[in-house]
PDB file of C-alpha atoms in Angstrom:
ATOM      1  CA  SER H   1      -5.235   6.448  11.539  1.00  0.00           C
ATOM      2  CA  THR H   2      -4.783   5.527  15.224  1.00  0.00           C
ATOM      3  CA  ALA H   3      -7.367   5.221  17.602  1.00  0.00           C
ATOM      4  CA  ASP H   4      -7.757   5.892  21.594  1.00  0.00           C
ATOM      5  CA  SER H   5      -4.824   4.080  23.951  1.00  0.00           C
ATOM      6  CA  ASP H   6      -6.490   0.917  24.141  1.00  0.00           C
ATOM      7  CA  HIS H   7      -6.040  -0.195  20.686  1.00  0.00           C
ATOM      8  CA  MET H   8      -2.988  -0.793  18.217  1.00  0.00           C
ATOM      9  CA  PRO H   9      -2.649   1.643  15.560  1.00  0.00           C
ATOM     10  CA  ALA H  10      -4.622   0.368  12.200  1.00  0.00           C
ATOM     11  CA  ASP H  11      -3.980   0.612   9.015  1.00  0.00           C
ATOM     12  CA  LEU H  12      -6.402   1.969   5.765  1.00  0.00           C
ATOM     13  CA  PHE H  13      -9.087  -0.616   6.471  1.00  0.00           C
ATOM     14  CA  GLY H  14      -8.968  -1.193  10.515  1.00  0.00           C
ATOM     15  CA  VAL H  15      -6.402  -3.861  10.231  1.00  0.00           C
ATOM     16  CA  LEU H  16      -3.813  -3.816  12.962  1.00  0.00           C
ATOM     17  CA  ARG H  17      -0.574  -3.324  11.456  1.00  0.00           C
ATOM     18  CA  ALA H  18       2.086  -6.413  12.214  1.00  0.00           C
ATOM     19  CA  SER H  19       4.764  -4.456  14.783  1.00  0.00           C
ATOM     20  CA  HIS H  20       6.740  -5.251  17.615  1.00  0.00           C
ATOM     21  CA  GLU H  21       3.730  -4.552  19.617  1.00  0.00           C
ATOM     22  CA  LEU H  22       1.731  -7.056  17.826  1.00  0.00           C
ATOM     23  CA  ARG H  23       3.980  -9.893  18.096  1.00  0.00           C
ATOM     24  CA  SER H  24       4.051  -9.550  22.035  1.00  0.00           C
ATOM     25  CA  ARG H  25       0.219  -9.615  22.219  1.00  0.00           C
ATOM     26  CA  SER H  26      -1.924 -12.455  21.672  1.00  0.00           C
ATOM     27  CA  GLU H  27      -4.766 -10.883  19.240  1.00  0.00           C
ATOM     28  CA  PRO H  28      -4.834 -12.104  16.006  1.00  0.00           C
ATOM     29  CA  ALA H  29      -3.093  -9.201  13.306  1.00  0.00           C
ATOM     30  CA  ASP H  30      -5.752  -9.799  11.000  1.00  0.00           C
ATOM     31  CA  ARG H  31      -8.890  -8.649  12.515  1.00  0.00           C
ATOM     32  CA  VAL H  32     -11.393  -5.901  10.937  1.00  0.00           C
ATOM     33  CA  PRO H  33     -14.369  -4.844  13.623  1.00  0.00           C
ATOM     34  CA  GLY H  34     -17.638  -6.712  12.313  1.00  0.00           C
ATOM     35  CA  ILE H  35     -15.966  -8.293   9.312  1.00  0.00           C
ATOM     36  CA  SER H  36     -14.814 -12.291   9.161  1.00  0.00           C
ATOM     37  CA  VAL H  37     -11.138 -12.312   8.572  1.00  0.00           C
ATOM     38  CA  ALA H  38     -12.482 -15.131   5.840  1.00  0.00           C
ATOM     39  CA  ARG H  39     -13.694 -12.239   3.863  1.00  0.00           C
ATOM     40  CA  MET H  40     -10.852  -9.944   3.622  1.00  0.00           C
ATOM     41  CA  PRO H  41      -9.369 -10.576   0.396  1.00  0.00           C
ATOM     42  CA  VAL H  42      -5.535 -10.940   0.378  1.00  0.00           C
ATOM     43  CA  LEU H  43      -3.953  -7.431  -0.437  1.00  0.00           C
ATOM     44  CA  ASP H  44      -0.130  -6.638  -0.716  1.00  0.00           C
ATOM     45  CA  PRO H  45       0.634  -3.945   1.756  1.00  0.00           C
ATOM     46  CA  ALA H  46       3.376  -3.032  -0.254  1.00  0.00           C
ATOM     47  CA  VAL H  47       0.227  -2.061  -2.849  1.00  0.00           C
ATOM     48  CA  VAL H  48      -2.446  -0.993  -0.687  1.00  0.00           C
ATOM     49  CA  LYS H  49      -1.414   1.980   1.613  1.00  0.00           C
ATOM     50  CA  ASP H  50      -2.226   4.775   3.902  1.00  0.00           C
ATOM     51  CA  SER H  51      -0.252   7.293   1.158  1.00  0.00           C
ATOM     52  CA  TYR H  52       1.480   7.250  -2.088  1.00  0.00           C
ATOM     53  CA  ARG H  53       4.290   9.087  -3.847  1.00  0.00           C
ATOM     54  CA  PHE H  54       3.571  10.490  -7.725  1.00  0.00           C
ATOM     55  CA  GLY H  55       6.066   8.352  -9.593  1.00  0.00           C
ATOM     56  CA  GLU H  56       5.826   5.442  -7.095  1.00  0.00           C
ATOM     57  CA  ALA H  57       5.982   1.685  -8.560  1.00  0.00           C
ATOM     58  CA  LEU H  58       3.926  -0.499  -7.163  1.00  0.00           C
ATOM     59  CA  GLY H  59       5.061  -3.653  -9.282  1.00  0.00           C
ATOM     60  CA  GLN H  60       2.262  -5.769 -11.292  1.00  0.00           C
ATOM     61  CA  GLU H  61      -1.532  -6.273 -10.916  1.00  0.00           C
ATOM     62  CA  THR H  62      -2.611  -9.620  -9.613  1.00  0.00           C
ATOM     63  CA  GLN H  63      -5.483 -11.603  -9.187  1.00  0.00           C
ATOM     64  CA  THR H  64      -6.756  -9.441  -6.270  1.00  0.00           C
ATOM     65  CA  ILE H  65      -5.062  -6.209  -7.462  1.00  0.00           C
ATOM     66  CA  GLU H  66      -5.926  -4.089 -10.588  1.00  0.00           C
ATOM     67  CA  PHE H  67      -4.883  -0.684 -11.399  1.00  0.00           C
ATOM     68  CA  LYS H  68      -6.802   1.483 -13.627  1.00  0.00           C
ATOM     69  CA  GLY H  69      -4.890   4.570 -14.745  1.00  0.00           C
ATOM     70  CA  THR H  70      -6.611   7.930 -15.404  1.00  0.00           C
ATOM     71  CA  ARG H  71      -4.299  10.454 -16.899  1.00  0.00           C
ATOM     72  CA  ASP H  72      -4.626  12.996 -13.689  1.00  0.00           C
ATOM     73  CA  ALA H  73      -7.678  14.559 -14.739  1.00  0.00           C
ATOM     74  CA  GLU H  74     -10.648  14.650 -12.176  1.00  0.00           C
ATOM     75  CA  ASN H  75     -13.050  14.149 -14.839  1.00  0.00           C
ATOM     76  CA  ASP H  76     -11.134  11.220 -16.429  1.00  0.00           C
ATOM     77  CA  MET H  77     -11.052   9.811 -13.243  1.00  0.00           C
ATOM     78  CA  LEU H  78     -14.871  10.152 -12.876  1.00  0.00           C
ATOM     79  CA  ARG H  79     -15.298   8.910 -16.560  1.00  0.00           C
ATOM     80  CA  VAL H  80     -12.873   6.192 -15.884  1.00  0.00           C
ATOM     81  CA  LEU H  81     -14.656   5.075 -12.480  1.00  0.00           C
ATOM     82  CA  LYS H  82     -18.207   5.459 -14.484  1.00  0.00           C
ATOM     83  CA  ASP H  83     -16.576   3.051 -17.522  1.00  0.00           C
ATOM     84  CA  LYS H  84     -15.364   0.272 -14.994  1.00  0.00           C
ATOM     85  CA  ILE H  85     -16.329  -0.142 -11.589  1.00  0.00           C
ATOM     86  CA  SER H  86     -19.207  -2.315 -12.612  1.00  0.00           C
ATOM     87  CA  ARG H  87     -17.514  -4.455 -14.133  1.00  0.00           C
ATOM     88  CA  TYR H  88     -14.594  -5.076 -11.716  1.00  0.00           C
ATOM     89  CA  LEU H  89     -16.928  -4.743  -8.663  1.00  0.00           C
ATOM     90  CA  CYS H  90     -18.517  -8.116 -10.191  1.00  0.00           C
ATOM     91  CA  ALA H  91     -15.317  -9.997 -11.002  1.00  0.00           C
ATOM     92  CA  PHE H  92     -13.945  -9.267  -6.771  1.00  0.00           C
ATOM     93  CA  LEU H  93     -17.296 -10.294  -5.691  1.00  0.00           C
ATOM     94  CA  ASN H  94     -16.188 -14.174  -5.329  1.00  0.00           C
ATOM     95  CA  SER H  95     -12.564 -13.760  -4.638  1.00  0.00           C
ATOM     96  CA  GLY H  96     -12.458 -10.160  -2.910  1.00  0.00           C
ATOM     97  CA  GLY H  97     -10.134  -7.730  -4.132  1.00  0.00           C
ATOM     98  CA  ALA H  98      -9.074  -3.927  -4.709  1.00  0.00           C
ATOM     99  CA  ILE H  99      -9.128  -1.668  -7.450  1.00  0.00           C
ATOM    100  CA  LEU H 100      -6.969   1.059  -7.268  1.00  0.00           C
ATOM    101  CA  PHE H 101      -7.876   4.171  -9.719  1.00  0.00           C
ATOM    102  CA  GLY H 102      -5.051   6.510 -10.424  1.00  0.00           C
ATOM    103  CA  VAL H 103      -2.871   3.699 -10.766  1.00  0.00           C
ATOM    104  CA  ASP H 104      -1.574   2.961 -14.562  1.00  0.00           C
ATOM    105  CA  ASP H 105      -1.711  -0.161 -15.667  1.00  0.00           C
ATOM    106  CA  ASP H 106       2.523  -0.814 -15.229  1.00  0.00           C
ATOM    107  CA  GLY H 107       1.809   0.118 -11.235  1.00  0.00           C
ATOM    108  CA  ILE H 108       3.156   3.843 -11.702  1.00  0.00           C
ATOM    109  CA  VAL H 109       0.957   6.349  -9.096  1.00  0.00           C
ATOM    110  CA  ARG H 110      -0.245   8.930 -10.753  1.00  0.00           C
ATOM    111  CA  GLY H 111      -3.195   9.761  -8.861  1.00  0.00           C
ATOM    112  CA  GLY H 112      -6.177  12.131 -10.003  1.00  0.00           C
ATOM    113  CA  GLN H 113      -7.725  15.613  -8.730  1.00  0.00           C
ATOM    114  CA  LEU H 114     -10.645  15.254  -6.413  1.00  0.00           C
ATOM    115  CA  GLY H 115     -12.008  17.906  -4.820  1.00  0.00           C
ATOM    116  CA  ALA H 116     -15.076  17.312  -2.246  1.00  0.00           C
ATOM    117  CA  ALA H 117     -17.226  17.830  -5.002  1.00  0.00           C
ATOM    118  CA  GLN H 118     -15.752  15.406  -7.085  1.00  0.00           C
ATOM    119  CA  ARG H 119     -15.269  12.931  -4.518  1.00  0.00           C
ATOM    120  CA  ALA H 120     -18.919  12.544  -3.469  1.00  0.00           C
ATOM    121  CA  ALA H 121     -19.770  12.057  -7.052  1.00  0.00           C
ATOM    122  CA  ALA H 122     -17.288   8.936  -7.314  1.00  0.00           C
ATOM    123  CA  VAL H 123     -18.723   7.783  -3.850  1.00  0.00           C
ATOM    124  CA  LYS H 124     -22.081   8.001  -5.513  1.00  0.00           C
ATOM    125  CA  LEU H 125     -21.044   6.140  -8.704  1.00  0.00           C
ATOM    126  CA  ILE H 126     -19.772   3.379  -6.526  1.00  0.00           C
ATOM    127  CA  ASP H 127     -22.720   3.128  -4.804  1.00  0.00           C
ATOM    128  CA  ALA H 128     -25.020   3.067  -8.063  1.00  0.00           C
ATOM    129  CA  ALA H 129     -23.116   0.352  -9.817  1.00  0.00           C
ATOM    130  CA  ALA H 130     -22.972  -1.773  -6.485  1.00  0.00           C
ATOM    131  CA  GLN H 131     -27.163  -1.416  -6.581  1.00  0.00           C
ATOM    132  CA  LEU H 132     -27.675  -2.286 -10.292  1.00  0.00           C
ATOM    133  CA  ILE H 133     -25.679  -5.705  -9.644  1.00  0.00           C
ATOM    134  CA  ASP H 134     -28.300  -8.683  -9.824  1.00  0.00           C
ATOM    135  CA  PRO H 135     -28.448 -10.766  -7.817  1.00  0.00           C
ATOM    136  CA  GLN H 136     -27.988  -7.972  -4.943  1.00  0.00           C
ATOM    137  CA  VAL H 137     -24.992  -7.334  -3.329  1.00  0.00           C
ATOM    138  CA  GLU H 138     -24.940  -7.469   0.269  1.00  0.00           C
ATOM    139  CA  PRO H 139     -24.633  -4.168   1.631  1.00  0.00           C
ATOM    140  CA  ASP H 140     -21.027  -4.748   3.415  1.00  0.00           C
ATOM    141  CA  ALA H 141     -19.400  -6.158   0.383  1.00  0.00           C
ATOM    142  CA  ILE H 142     -17.949  -3.418  -0.522  1.00  0.00           C
ATOM    143  CA  MET H 143     -15.845  -1.775   1.757  1.00  0.00           C
ATOM    144  CA  PRO H 144     -16.272   2.616   1.998  1.00  0.00           C
ATOM    145  CA  PRO H 145     -14.063   3.881  -0.794  1.00  0.00           C
ATOM    146  CA  ARG H 146     -10.786   5.292   0.162  1.00  0.00           C
ATOM    147  CA  PHE H 147      -8.994   8.456  -1.252  1.00  0.00           C
ATOM    148  CA  VAL H 148      -5.382   7.989  -0.554  1.00  0.00           C
ATOM    149  CA  PRO H 149      -3.212  10.878  -0.694  1.00  0.00           C
ATOM    150  CA  VAL H 150      -0.644  11.258  -3.054  1.00  0.00           C
ATOM    151  CA  ALA H 151       2.668  13.146  -2.392  1.00  0.00           C
ATOM    152  CA  ASP H 152       4.661  15.214  -4.293  1.00  0.00           C
ATOM    153  CA  ALA H 153       1.907  15.303  -6.890  1.00  0.00           C
ATOM    154  CA  PRO H 154       1.848  18.697  -9.729  1.00  0.00           C
ATOM    155  CA  GLN H 155      -1.817  19.349  -8.468  1.00  0.00           C
ATOM    156  CA  PRO H 156      -3.298  19.726  -5.084  1.00  0.00           C
ATOM    157  CA  ASP H 157      -6.009  17.186  -3.820  1.00  0.00           C
ATOM    158  CA  THR H 158      -4.639  14.209  -5.756  1.00  0.00           C
ATOM    159  CA  CYS H 159      -5.632  10.715  -4.722  1.00  0.00           C
ATOM    160  CA  VAL H 160      -5.423   7.324  -5.378  1.00  0.00           C
ATOM    161  CA  LEU H 161      -9.033   6.043  -5.173  1.00  0.00           C
ATOM    162  CA  LEU H 162      -9.093   3.138  -3.567  1.00  0.00           C
ATOM    163  CA  VAL H 163     -12.187   0.457  -3.865  1.00  0.00           C
ATOM    164  CA  VAL H 164     -12.015  -3.138  -1.512  1.00  0.00           C
ATOM    165  CA  VAL H 165     -14.487  -5.833  -2.222  1.00  0.00           C
ATOM    166  CA  LEU H 166     -14.594  -8.429   0.225  1.00  0.00           C
ATOM    167  CA  ARG H 167     -15.208 -11.862  -0.662  1.00  0.00           C
TER     168      ARG H 167
END
């Protein structure tokens, strides 16, 4: 997305993109409004992106990237989310990281078909999982989930659900 003319183009998290424009400015490239740079996990920009292509290979999981395949079905993505989100939120609370639902364990983008109602349900599942963690999670420890579009997918509304946990 692009902010008004006083701001540089921002990536999925509002982090300024490295570009020829940035090199000529004195502003740090890793600022997110309201979030300390120290809290941002190290995320590979080749994996955490604004859009994906169906069948795209993202590489391997890392200490800060977790893939969760969903076999392309909307109910399956919600089921996998419900089954796995608490575990991975807890795992990333100390180190920070990203969970990509709709990417197979081998790094192949498949996405899941999620309409507006299913996306709202996914947000509620993530919020509910965060509220159940003891000790209580800081409200800003988990960034708002992103539904990243998947181009060339066989179904409309196909996306990768991206959940980022700050350090």
